[in-house]
Short mmCIF file of C-alpha atoms and ligand atoms in Angstrom, two decimals:
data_model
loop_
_atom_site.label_atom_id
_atom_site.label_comp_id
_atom_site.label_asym_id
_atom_site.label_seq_id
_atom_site.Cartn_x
_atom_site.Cartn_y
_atom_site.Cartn_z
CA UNK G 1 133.44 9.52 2.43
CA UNK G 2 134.44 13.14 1.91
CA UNK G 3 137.80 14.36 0.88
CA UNK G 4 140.05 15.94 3.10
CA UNK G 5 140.02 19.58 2.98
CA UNK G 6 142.65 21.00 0.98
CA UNK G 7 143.37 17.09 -1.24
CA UNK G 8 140.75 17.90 -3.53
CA UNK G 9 141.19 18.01 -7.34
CA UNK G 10 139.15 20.70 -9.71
CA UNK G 11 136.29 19.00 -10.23
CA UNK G 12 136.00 16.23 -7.71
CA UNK G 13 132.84 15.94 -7.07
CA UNK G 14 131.38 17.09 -10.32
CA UNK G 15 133.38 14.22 -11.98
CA UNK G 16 132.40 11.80 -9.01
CA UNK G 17 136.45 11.09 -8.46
CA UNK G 18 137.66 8.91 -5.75
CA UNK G 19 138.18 10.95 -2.55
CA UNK G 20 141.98 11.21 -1.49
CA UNK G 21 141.83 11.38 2.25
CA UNK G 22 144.19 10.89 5.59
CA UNK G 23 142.22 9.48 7.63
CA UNK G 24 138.51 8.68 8.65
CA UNK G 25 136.75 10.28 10.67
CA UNK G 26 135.56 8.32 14.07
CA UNK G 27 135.28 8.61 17.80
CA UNK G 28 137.31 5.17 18.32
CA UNK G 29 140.33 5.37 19.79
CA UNK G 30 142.18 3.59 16.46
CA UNK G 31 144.17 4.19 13.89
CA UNK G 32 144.43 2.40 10.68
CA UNK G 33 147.95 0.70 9.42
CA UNK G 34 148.68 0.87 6.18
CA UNK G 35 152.16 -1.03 4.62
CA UNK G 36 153.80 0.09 1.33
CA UNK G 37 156.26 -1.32 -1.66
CA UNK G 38 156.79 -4.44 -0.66
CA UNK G 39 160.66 -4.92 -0.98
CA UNK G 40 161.23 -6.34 2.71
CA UNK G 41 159.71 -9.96 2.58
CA UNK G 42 160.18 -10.91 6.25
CA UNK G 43 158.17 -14.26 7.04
CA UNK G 44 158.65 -13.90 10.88
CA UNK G 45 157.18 -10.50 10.14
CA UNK G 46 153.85 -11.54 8.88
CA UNK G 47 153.46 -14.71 11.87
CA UNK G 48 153.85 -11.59 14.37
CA UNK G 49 151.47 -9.58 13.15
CA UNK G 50 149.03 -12.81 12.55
CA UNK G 51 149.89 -13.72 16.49
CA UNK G 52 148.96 -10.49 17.82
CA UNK G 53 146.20 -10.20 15.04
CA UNK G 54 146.97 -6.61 14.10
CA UNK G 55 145.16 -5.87 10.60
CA UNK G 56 146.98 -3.72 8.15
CA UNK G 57 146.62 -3.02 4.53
CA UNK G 58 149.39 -3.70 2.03
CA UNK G 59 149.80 -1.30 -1.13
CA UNK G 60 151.56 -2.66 -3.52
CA UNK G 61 154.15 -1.87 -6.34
CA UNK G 62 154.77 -4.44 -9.13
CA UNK G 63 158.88 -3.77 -8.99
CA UNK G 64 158.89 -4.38 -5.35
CA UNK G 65 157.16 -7.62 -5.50
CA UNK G 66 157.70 -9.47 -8.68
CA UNK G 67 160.54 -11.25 -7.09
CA UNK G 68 158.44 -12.82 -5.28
CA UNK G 69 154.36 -12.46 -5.38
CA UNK G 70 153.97 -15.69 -3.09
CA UNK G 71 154.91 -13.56 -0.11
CA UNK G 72 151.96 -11.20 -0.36
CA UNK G 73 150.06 -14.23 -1.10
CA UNK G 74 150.50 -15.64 2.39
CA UNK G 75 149.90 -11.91 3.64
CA UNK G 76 146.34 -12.12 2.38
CA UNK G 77 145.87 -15.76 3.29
CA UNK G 78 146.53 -14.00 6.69
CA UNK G 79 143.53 -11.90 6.32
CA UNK G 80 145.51 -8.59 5.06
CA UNK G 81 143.90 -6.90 1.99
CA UNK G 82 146.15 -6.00 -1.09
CA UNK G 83 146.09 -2.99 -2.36
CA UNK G 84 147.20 -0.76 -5.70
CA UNK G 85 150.71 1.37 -5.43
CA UNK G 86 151.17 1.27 -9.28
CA UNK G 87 153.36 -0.77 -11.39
CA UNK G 88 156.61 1.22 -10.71
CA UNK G 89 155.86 3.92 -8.71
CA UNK G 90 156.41 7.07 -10.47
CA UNK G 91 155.69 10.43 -9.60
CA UNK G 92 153.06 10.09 -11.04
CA UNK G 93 151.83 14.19 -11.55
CA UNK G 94 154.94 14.41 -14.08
CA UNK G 95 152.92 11.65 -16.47
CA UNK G 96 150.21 11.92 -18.83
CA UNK G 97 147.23 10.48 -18.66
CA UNK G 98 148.17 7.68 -20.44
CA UNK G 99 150.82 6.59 -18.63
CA UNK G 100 149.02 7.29 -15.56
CA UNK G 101 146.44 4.79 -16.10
CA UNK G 102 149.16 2.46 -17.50
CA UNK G 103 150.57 2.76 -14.16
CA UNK G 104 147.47 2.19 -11.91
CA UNK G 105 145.63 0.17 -14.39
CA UNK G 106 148.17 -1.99 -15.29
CA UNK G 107 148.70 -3.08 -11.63
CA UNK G 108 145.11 -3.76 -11.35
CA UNK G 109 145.58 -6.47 -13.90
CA UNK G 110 148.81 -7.37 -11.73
CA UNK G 111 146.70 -8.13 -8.72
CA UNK G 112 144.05 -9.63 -10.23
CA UNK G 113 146.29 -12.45 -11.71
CA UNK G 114 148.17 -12.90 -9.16
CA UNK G 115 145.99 -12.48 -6.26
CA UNK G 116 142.57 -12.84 -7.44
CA UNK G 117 140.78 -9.67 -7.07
CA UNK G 118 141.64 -6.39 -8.78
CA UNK G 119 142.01 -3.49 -5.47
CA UNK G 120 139.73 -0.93 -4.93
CA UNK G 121 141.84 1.10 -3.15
CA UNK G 122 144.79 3.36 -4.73
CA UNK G 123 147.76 4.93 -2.61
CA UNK G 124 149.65 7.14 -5.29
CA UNK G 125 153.37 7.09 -4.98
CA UNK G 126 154.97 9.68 -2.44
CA UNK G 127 150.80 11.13 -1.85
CA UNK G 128 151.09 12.79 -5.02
CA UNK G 129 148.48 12.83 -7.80
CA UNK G 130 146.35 15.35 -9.75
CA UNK G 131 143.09 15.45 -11.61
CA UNK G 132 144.30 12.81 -13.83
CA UNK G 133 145.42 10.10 -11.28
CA UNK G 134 141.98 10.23 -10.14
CA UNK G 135 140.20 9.73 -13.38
CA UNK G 136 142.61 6.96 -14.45
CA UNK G 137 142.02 5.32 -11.14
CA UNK G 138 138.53 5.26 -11.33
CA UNK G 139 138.24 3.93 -14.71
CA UNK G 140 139.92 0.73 -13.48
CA UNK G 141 137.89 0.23 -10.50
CA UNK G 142 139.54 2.07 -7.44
CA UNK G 143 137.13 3.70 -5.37
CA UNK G 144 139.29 5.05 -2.32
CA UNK G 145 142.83 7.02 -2.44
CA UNK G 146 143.63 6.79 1.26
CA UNK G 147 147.28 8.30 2.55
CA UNK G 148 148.41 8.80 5.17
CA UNK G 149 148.66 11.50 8.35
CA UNK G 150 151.68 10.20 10.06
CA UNK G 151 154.62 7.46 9.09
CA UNK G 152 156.16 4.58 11.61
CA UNK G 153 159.70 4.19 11.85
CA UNK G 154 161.85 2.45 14.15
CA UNK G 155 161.66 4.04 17.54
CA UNK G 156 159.99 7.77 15.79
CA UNK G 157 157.17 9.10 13.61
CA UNK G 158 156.80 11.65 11.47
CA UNK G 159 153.42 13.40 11.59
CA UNK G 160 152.09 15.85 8.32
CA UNK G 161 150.12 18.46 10.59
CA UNK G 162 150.97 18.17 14.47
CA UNK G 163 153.21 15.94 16.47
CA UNK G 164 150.61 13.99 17.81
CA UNK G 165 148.55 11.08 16.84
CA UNK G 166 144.25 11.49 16.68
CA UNK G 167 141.33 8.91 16.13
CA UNK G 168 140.98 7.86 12.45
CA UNK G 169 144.22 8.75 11.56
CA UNK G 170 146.07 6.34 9.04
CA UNK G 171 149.23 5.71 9.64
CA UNK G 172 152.40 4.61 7.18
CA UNK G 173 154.85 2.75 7.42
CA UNK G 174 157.14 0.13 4.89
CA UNK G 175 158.40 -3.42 3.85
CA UNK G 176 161.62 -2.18 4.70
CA UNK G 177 164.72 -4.17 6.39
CA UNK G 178 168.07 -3.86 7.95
CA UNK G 179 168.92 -2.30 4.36
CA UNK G 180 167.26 0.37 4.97
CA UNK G 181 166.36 1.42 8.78
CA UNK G 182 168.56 -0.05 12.12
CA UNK G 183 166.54 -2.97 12.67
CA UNK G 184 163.89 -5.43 10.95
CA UNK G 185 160.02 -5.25 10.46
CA UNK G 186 159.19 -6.90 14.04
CA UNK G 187 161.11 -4.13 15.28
CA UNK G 188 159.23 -1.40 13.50
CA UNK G 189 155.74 -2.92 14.51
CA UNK G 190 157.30 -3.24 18.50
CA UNK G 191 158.39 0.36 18.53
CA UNK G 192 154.81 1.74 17.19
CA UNK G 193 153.13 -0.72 19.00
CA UNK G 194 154.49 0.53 22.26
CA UNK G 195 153.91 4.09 20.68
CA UNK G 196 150.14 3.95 20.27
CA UNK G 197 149.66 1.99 23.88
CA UNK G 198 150.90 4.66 25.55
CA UNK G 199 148.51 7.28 24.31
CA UNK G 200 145.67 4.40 24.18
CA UNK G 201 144.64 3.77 20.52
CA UNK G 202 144.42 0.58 19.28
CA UNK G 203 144.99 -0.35 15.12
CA UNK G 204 141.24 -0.72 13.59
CA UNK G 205 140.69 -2.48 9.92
CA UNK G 206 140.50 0.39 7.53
CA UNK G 207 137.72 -1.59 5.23
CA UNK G 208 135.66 -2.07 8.45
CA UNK G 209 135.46 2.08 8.19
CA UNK G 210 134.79 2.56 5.14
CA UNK G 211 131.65 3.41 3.78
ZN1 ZN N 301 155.76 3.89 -1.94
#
């Protein structure tokens, strides 16, 4: 798995770093769905997307979820993998390396008591990282930083390059509720749903394309 163009740190490959990318590439008409924080815990969200058997991949952060960790729990009984998105997601460029790996490291131990199995993939807070994120990350274990190309919300995207979705592409979107957005989870999911029908691509497991 290369790195995007342009996401690379100095001395990526030299160092062997995780590769930060937006998507894979593939000549499937998919997309991958990515879910992140974890503040909205919506039960009649997760039996939806079990019904309809849509895979996603849930990155975490430890303030978002420590209310309740028995939610994600039932989201990876449902076959979605959990994911790192740090303890309490800083920006995490501002910190030193120290408190960089506290951050990503720390939440490995996180998921691995609470769910078993320490993540091998990182999303870093708001897509932002630098030399040291990726170092920290690997020395805990995280082989992949995927983030994202465009981001779900109810009834629009946004998109980072064009206005227009392409195969591969991972897409973004929250555990967010009527706090935040005009309408709930199920709502969200309909409205991109109906989004990636119409231009025919269908939501792929990101593990089942990775190398
Ligand atoms: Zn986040």
């Amino acid at each position: 798995m290369a790195p995007r163009a342009g996401f690379e740190v100095r001395g990526q490959k030299a160092l062997g770093l995780p590769p930060v990318f937006t998507g894979i590439p593939t000549r499937d008409k998919v997309v991958f769905l990515t879910i992140d924080d974890g503040a909205e815990k919506d039960p009649t969200f997760l039996s939806m997307m079990k019904e309809l058997n849509i895979p996603y991949t849930a990155f975490l952060t430890d303030d978002e979820i420590k209310d309740d960790y028995g939610y994600f729990r039932t989201a990876q009984r449902l076959g979605a993998p959990l994911a790192n998105h740090t303890l309490h997601h800083r920006y995490l460029p501002a910190l030193s390396y120290a408190e960089q790996k506290r951050e990503i490291c720390g939440m490995q131990d996180i998921m691995a008591k609470q769910y078993g199995k320490r993540p091998t993939l990182l999303r870093p807070p708001y897509g932002n990282y630098n030399q040291d994120t990726l170092k920290a990350a690997k020395s805990c274990g995280i082989t992949y930083v995927p983030i994202w190309e465009s981001e779900a919300f109810i009834g629009k995207m946004d998109y980072r390059d064009d206005w227009n979705v392409h195969a591969g592409d991972i897409i973004l979107t929250h555990f967010r509720g009527r706090s935040e957005w005009n309408g709930t989870m199920r709502d969200m999911m309909r409205s991109l749903i109906k989004y990636l029908n119409a231009r025919g691509f269908a939501i792929a497991r990101l593990q089942d394309y990775l190398p």
